[in-house]
JSON list of C-alpha atoms in Angstrom, two decimals:
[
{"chain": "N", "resi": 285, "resn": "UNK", "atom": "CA", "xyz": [-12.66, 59.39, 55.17]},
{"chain": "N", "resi": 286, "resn": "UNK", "atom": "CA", "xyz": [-10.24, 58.55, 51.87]},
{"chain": "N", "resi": 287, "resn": "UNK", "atom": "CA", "xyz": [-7.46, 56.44, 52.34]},
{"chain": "N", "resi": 288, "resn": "UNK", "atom": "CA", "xyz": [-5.57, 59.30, 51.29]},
{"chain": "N", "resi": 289, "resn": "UNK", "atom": "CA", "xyz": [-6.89, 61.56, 54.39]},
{"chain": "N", "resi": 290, "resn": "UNK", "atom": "CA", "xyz": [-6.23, 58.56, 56.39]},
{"chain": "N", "resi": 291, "resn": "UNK", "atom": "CA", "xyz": [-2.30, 58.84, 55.15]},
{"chain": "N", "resi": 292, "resn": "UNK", "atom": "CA", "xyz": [-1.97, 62.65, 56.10]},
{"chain": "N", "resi": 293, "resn": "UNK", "atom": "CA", "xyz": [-3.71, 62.83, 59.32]},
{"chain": "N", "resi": 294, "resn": "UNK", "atom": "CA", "xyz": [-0.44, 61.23, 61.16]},
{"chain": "N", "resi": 295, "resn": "UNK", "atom": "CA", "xyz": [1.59, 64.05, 59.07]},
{"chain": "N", "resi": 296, "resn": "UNK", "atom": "CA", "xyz": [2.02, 67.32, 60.40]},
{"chain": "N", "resi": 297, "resn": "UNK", "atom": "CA", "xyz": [-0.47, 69.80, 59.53]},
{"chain": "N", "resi": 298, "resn": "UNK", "atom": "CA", "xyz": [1.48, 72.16, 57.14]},
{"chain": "N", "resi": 299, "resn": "UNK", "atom": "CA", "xyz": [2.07, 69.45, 54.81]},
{"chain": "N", "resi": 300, "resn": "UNK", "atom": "CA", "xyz": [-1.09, 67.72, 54.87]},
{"chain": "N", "resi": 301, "resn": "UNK", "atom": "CA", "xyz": [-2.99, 70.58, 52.37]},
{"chain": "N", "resi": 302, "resn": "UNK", "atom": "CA", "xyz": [0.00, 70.25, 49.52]},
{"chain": "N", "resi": 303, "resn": "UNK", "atom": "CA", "xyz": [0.37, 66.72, 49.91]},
{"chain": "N", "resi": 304, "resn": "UNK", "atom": "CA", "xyz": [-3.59, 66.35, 49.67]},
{"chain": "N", "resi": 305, "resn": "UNK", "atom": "CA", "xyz": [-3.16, 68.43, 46.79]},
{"chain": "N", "resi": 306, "resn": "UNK", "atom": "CA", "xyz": [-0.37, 66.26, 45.02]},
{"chain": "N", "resi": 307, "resn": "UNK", "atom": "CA", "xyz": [-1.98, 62.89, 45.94]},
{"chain": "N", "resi": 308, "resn": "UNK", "atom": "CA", "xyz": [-5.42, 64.17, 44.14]},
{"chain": "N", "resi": 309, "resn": "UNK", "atom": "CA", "xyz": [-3.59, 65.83, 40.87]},
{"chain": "N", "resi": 310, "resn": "UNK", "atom": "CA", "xyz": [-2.01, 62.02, 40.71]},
{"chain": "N", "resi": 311, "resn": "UNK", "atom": "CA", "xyz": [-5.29, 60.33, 41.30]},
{"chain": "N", "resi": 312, "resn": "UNK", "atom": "CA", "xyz": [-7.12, 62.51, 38.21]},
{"chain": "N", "resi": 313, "resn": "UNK", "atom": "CA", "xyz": [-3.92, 62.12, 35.84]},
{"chain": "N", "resi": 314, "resn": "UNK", "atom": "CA", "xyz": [-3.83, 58.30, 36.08]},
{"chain": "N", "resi": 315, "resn": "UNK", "atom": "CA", "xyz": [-7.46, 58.40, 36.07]},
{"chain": "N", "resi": 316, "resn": "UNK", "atom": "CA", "xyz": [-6.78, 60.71, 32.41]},
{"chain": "N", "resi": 317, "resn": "UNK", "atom": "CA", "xyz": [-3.76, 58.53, 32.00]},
{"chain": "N", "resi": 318, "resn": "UNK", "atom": "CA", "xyz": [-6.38, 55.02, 32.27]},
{"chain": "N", "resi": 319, "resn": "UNK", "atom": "CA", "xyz": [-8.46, 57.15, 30.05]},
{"chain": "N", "resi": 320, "resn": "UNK", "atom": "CA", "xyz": [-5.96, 57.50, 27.49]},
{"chain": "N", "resi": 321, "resn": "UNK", "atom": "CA", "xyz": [-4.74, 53.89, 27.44]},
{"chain": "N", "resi": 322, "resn": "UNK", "atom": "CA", "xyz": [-8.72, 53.01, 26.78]},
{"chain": "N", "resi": 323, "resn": "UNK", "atom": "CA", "xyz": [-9.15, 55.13, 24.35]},
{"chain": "N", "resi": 324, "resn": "UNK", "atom": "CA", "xyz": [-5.92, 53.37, 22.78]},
{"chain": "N", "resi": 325, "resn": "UNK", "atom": "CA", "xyz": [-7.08, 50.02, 23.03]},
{"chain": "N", "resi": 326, "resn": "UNK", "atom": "CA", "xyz": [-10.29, 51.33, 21.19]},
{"chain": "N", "resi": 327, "resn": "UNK", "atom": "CA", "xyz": [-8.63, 52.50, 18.16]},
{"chain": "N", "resi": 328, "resn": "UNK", "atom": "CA", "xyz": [-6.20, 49.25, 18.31]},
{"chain": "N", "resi": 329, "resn": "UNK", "atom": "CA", "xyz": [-9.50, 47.37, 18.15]},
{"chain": "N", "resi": 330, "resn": "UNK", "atom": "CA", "xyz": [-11.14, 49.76, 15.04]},
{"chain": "N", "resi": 331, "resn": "UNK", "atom": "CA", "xyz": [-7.71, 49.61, 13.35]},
{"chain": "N", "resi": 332, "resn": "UNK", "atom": "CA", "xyz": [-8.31, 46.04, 13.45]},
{"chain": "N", "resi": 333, "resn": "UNK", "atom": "CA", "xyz": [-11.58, 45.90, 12.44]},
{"chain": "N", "resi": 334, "resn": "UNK", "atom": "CA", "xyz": [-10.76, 48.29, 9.39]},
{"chain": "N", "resi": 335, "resn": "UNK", "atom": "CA", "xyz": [-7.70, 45.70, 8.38]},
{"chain": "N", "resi": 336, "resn": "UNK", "atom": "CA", "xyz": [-10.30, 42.74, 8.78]},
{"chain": "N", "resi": 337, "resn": "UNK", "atom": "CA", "xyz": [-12.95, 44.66, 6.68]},
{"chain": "N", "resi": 338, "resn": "UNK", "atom": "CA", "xyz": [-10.65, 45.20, 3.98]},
{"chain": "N", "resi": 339, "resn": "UNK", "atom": "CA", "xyz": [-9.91, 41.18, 3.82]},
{"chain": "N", "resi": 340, "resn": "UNK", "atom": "CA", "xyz": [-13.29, 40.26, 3.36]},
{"chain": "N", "resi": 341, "resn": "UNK", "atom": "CA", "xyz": [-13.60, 43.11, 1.01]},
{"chain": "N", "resi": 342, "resn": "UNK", "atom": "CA", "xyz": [-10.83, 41.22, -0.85]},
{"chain": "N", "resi": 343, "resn": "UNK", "atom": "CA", "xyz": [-12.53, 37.92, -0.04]},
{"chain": "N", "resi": 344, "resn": "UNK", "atom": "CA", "xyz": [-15.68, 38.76, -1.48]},
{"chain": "N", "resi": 345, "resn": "UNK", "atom": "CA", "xyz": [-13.94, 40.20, -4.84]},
{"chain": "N", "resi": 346, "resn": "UNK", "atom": "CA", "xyz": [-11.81, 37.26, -5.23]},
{"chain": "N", "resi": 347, "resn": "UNK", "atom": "CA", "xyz": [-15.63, 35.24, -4.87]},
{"chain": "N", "resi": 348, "resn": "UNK", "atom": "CA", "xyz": [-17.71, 37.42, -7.65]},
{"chain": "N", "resi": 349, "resn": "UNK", "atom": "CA", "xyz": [-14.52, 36.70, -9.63]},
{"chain": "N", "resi": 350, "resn": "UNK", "atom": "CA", "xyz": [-14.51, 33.28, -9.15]},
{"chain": "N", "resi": 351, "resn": "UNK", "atom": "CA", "xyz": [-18.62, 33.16, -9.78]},
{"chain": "N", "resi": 352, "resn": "UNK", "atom": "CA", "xyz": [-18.20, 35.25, -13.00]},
{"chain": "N", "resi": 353, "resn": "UNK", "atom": "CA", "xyz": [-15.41, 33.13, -14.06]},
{"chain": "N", "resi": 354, "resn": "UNK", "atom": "CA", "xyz": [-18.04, 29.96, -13.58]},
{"chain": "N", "resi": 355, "resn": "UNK", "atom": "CA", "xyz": [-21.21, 31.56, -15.00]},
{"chain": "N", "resi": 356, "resn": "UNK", "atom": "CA", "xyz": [-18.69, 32.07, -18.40]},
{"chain": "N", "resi": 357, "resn": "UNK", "atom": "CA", "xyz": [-17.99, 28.33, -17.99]},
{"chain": "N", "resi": 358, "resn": "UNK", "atom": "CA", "xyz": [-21.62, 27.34, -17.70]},
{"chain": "N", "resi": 359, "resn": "UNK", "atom": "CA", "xyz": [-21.99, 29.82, -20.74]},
{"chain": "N", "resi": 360, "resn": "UNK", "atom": "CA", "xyz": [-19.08, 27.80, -22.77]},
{"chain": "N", "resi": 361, "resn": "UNK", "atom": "CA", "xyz": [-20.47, 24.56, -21.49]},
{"chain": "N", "resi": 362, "resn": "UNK", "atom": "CA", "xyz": [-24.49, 25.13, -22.42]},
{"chain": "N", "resi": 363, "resn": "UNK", "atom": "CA", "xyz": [-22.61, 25.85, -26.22]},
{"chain": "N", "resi": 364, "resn": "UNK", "atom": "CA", "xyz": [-21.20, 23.02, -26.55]},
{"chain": "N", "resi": 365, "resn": "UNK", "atom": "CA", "xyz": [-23.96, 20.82, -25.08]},
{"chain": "N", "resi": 366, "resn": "UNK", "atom": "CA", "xyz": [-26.37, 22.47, -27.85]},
{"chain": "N", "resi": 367, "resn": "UNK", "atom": "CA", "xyz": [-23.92, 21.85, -30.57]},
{"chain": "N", "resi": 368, "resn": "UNK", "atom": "CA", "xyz": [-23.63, 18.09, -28.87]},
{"chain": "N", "resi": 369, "resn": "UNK", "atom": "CA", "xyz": [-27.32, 18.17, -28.64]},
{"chain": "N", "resi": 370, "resn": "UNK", "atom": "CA", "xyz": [-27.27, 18.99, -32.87]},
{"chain": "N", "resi": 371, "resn": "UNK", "atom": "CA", "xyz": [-24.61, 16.42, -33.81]},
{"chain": "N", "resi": 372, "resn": "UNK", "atom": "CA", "xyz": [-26.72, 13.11, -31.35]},
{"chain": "N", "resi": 373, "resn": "UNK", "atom": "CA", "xyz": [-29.92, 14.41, -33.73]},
{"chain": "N", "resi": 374, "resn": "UNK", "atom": "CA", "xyz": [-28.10, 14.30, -36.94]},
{"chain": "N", "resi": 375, "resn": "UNK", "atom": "CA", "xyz": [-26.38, 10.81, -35.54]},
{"chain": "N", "resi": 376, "resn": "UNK", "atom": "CA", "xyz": [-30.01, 9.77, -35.04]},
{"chain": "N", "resi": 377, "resn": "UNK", "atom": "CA", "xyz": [-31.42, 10.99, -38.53]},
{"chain": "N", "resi": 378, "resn": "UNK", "atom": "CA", "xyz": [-27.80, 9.04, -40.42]},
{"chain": "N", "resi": 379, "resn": "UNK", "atom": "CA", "xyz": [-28.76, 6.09, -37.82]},
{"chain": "N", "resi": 380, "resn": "UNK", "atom": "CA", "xyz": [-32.70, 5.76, -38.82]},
{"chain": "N", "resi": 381, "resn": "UNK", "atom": "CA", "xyz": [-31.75, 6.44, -42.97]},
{"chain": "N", "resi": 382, "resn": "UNK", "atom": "CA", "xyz": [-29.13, 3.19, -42.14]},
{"chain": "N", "resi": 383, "resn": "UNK", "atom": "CA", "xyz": [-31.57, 1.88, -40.64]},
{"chain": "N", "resi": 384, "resn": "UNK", "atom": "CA", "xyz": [-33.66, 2.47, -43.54]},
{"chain": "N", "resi": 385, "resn": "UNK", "atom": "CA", "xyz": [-31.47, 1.24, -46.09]},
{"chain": "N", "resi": 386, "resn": "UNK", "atom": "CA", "xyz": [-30.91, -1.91, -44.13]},
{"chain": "N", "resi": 387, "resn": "UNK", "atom": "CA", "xyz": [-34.78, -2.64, -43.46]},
{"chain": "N", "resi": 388, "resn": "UNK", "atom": "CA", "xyz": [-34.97, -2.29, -47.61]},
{"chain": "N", "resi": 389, "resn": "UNK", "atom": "CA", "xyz": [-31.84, -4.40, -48.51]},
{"chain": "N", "resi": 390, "resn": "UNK", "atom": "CA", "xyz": [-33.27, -7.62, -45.96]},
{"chain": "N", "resi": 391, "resn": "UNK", "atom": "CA", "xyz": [-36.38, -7.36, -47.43]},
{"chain": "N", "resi": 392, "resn": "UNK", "atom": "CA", "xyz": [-35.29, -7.44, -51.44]},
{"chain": "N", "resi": 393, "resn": "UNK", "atom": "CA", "xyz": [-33.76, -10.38, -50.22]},
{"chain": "N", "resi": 394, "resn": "UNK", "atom": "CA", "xyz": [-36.52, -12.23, -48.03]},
{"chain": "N", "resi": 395, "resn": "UNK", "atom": "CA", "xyz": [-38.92, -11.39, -51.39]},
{"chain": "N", "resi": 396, "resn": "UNK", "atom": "CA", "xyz": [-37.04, -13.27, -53.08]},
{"chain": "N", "resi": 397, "resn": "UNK", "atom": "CA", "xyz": [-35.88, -16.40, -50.41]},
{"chain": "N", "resi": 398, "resn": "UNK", "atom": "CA", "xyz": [-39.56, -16.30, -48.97]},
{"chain": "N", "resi": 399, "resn": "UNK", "atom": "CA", "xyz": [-42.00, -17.98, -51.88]},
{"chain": "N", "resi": 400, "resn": "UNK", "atom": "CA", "xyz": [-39.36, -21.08, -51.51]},
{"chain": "N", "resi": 401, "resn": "UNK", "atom": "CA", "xyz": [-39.41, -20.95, -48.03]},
{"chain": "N", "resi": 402, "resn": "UNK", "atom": "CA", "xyz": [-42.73, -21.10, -47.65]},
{"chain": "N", "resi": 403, "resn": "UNK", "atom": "CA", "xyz": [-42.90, -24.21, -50.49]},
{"chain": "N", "resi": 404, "resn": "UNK", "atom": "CA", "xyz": [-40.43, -26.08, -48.66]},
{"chain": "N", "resi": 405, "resn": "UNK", "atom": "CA", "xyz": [-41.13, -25.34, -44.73]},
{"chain": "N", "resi": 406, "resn": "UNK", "atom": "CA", "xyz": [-45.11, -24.83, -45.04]},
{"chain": "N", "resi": 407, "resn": "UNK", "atom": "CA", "xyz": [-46.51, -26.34, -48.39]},
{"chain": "N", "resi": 408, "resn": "UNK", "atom": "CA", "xyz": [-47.86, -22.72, -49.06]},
{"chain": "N", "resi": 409, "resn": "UNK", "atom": "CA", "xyz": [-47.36, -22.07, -52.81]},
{"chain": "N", "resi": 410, "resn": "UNK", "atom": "CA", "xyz": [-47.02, -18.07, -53.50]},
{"chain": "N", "resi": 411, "resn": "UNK", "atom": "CA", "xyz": [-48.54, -16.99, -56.86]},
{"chain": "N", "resi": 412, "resn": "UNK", "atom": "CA", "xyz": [-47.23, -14.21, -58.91]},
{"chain": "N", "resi": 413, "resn": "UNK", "atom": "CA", "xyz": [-44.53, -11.40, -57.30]},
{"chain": "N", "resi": 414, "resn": "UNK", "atom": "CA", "xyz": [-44.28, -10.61, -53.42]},
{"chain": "N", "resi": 415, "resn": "UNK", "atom": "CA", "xyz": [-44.51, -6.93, -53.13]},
{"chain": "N", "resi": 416, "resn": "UNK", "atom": "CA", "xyz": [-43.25, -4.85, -50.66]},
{"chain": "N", "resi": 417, "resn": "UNK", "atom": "CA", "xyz": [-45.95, -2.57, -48.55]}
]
C-alpha cells in the first residue's frame, strides 16, 4: 500500500476516490514540474558551455594572431641577420686587405732594418737586395 492509500483509508469513503485522484494529478505534475526544472538546468549548463566555447574561440584567434604576428618577426629578424651576415663578411674582406696592407708595410721596413740586424746581432753579412716572397 502507498503512503497516499495509507492517508485515505482513515477518511470516509466518498472522499477517498477524489482525493486519491487529486493526490496522484499532484504527484505526476511535480514529477512534470521536476522534469521541467531538469530540463532547465540542462540548457543553463549548454548555455554555458556555448558562452565558454565562444571564449576559447576568441582565445584561440587572439593566439594565431599572436603566432602570425611572431612568424612576421622571425621573417623581419632572419632579414636583418642576412644583411648582418653580408656587412661581418665585407668587415672580414676590409679586415684581411688591412691586414694585407699592414703585413706589406712591416715587411718594406724589416727589408730594409734586417741586413743590419743580422750584421750587428749575428755576424751574418747579407749580399745584394732582400726580396720579398
Amino acid at each position: 500500500m502507498s503512503s497516499i492509500e495509507e492517508v485515505l483509508k482513515d477518511l470516509p469513503k466518498e472522499i477517498q476516490l477524489p482525493l486519491y485522484k487529486a493526490f496522484t494529478i499532484v504527484k505526476e505534475e511535480s514529477k512534470e514540474l521536476i522534469a521541467r526544472e531538469e530540463i532547465k538546468k540542462v540548457w543553463e549548463a549548454i548555455s554555458d558551455l556555448t558562452e565558454a566555447q565562444k571564449s576559447t574561440e576568441q582565445r584561440i584567434n587572439e593566439l594565431a594572431e599572436a603566432q602570425r604576428k611572431t612568424e612576421e618577426k622571425v621573417s623581419e629578424l632572419t632579414v636583418a641577420l642576412n644583411k648582418l651576415t653580408g656587412v661581418v663578411a665585407d668587415l672580414q674582406e676590409e679586415v684581411g686587405g688591412i691586414s694585407h696592407t699592414v703585413g706589406h708595410i712591416l715587411e718594406d721596413k724589416a727589408i730594409v732594418k734586417l741586413p743590419k740586424i743580422f750584421k750587428e746581432e749575428y755576424g751574418i753579412a747579407v749580399e745584394g737586395k732582400l726580396k720579398r716572397g
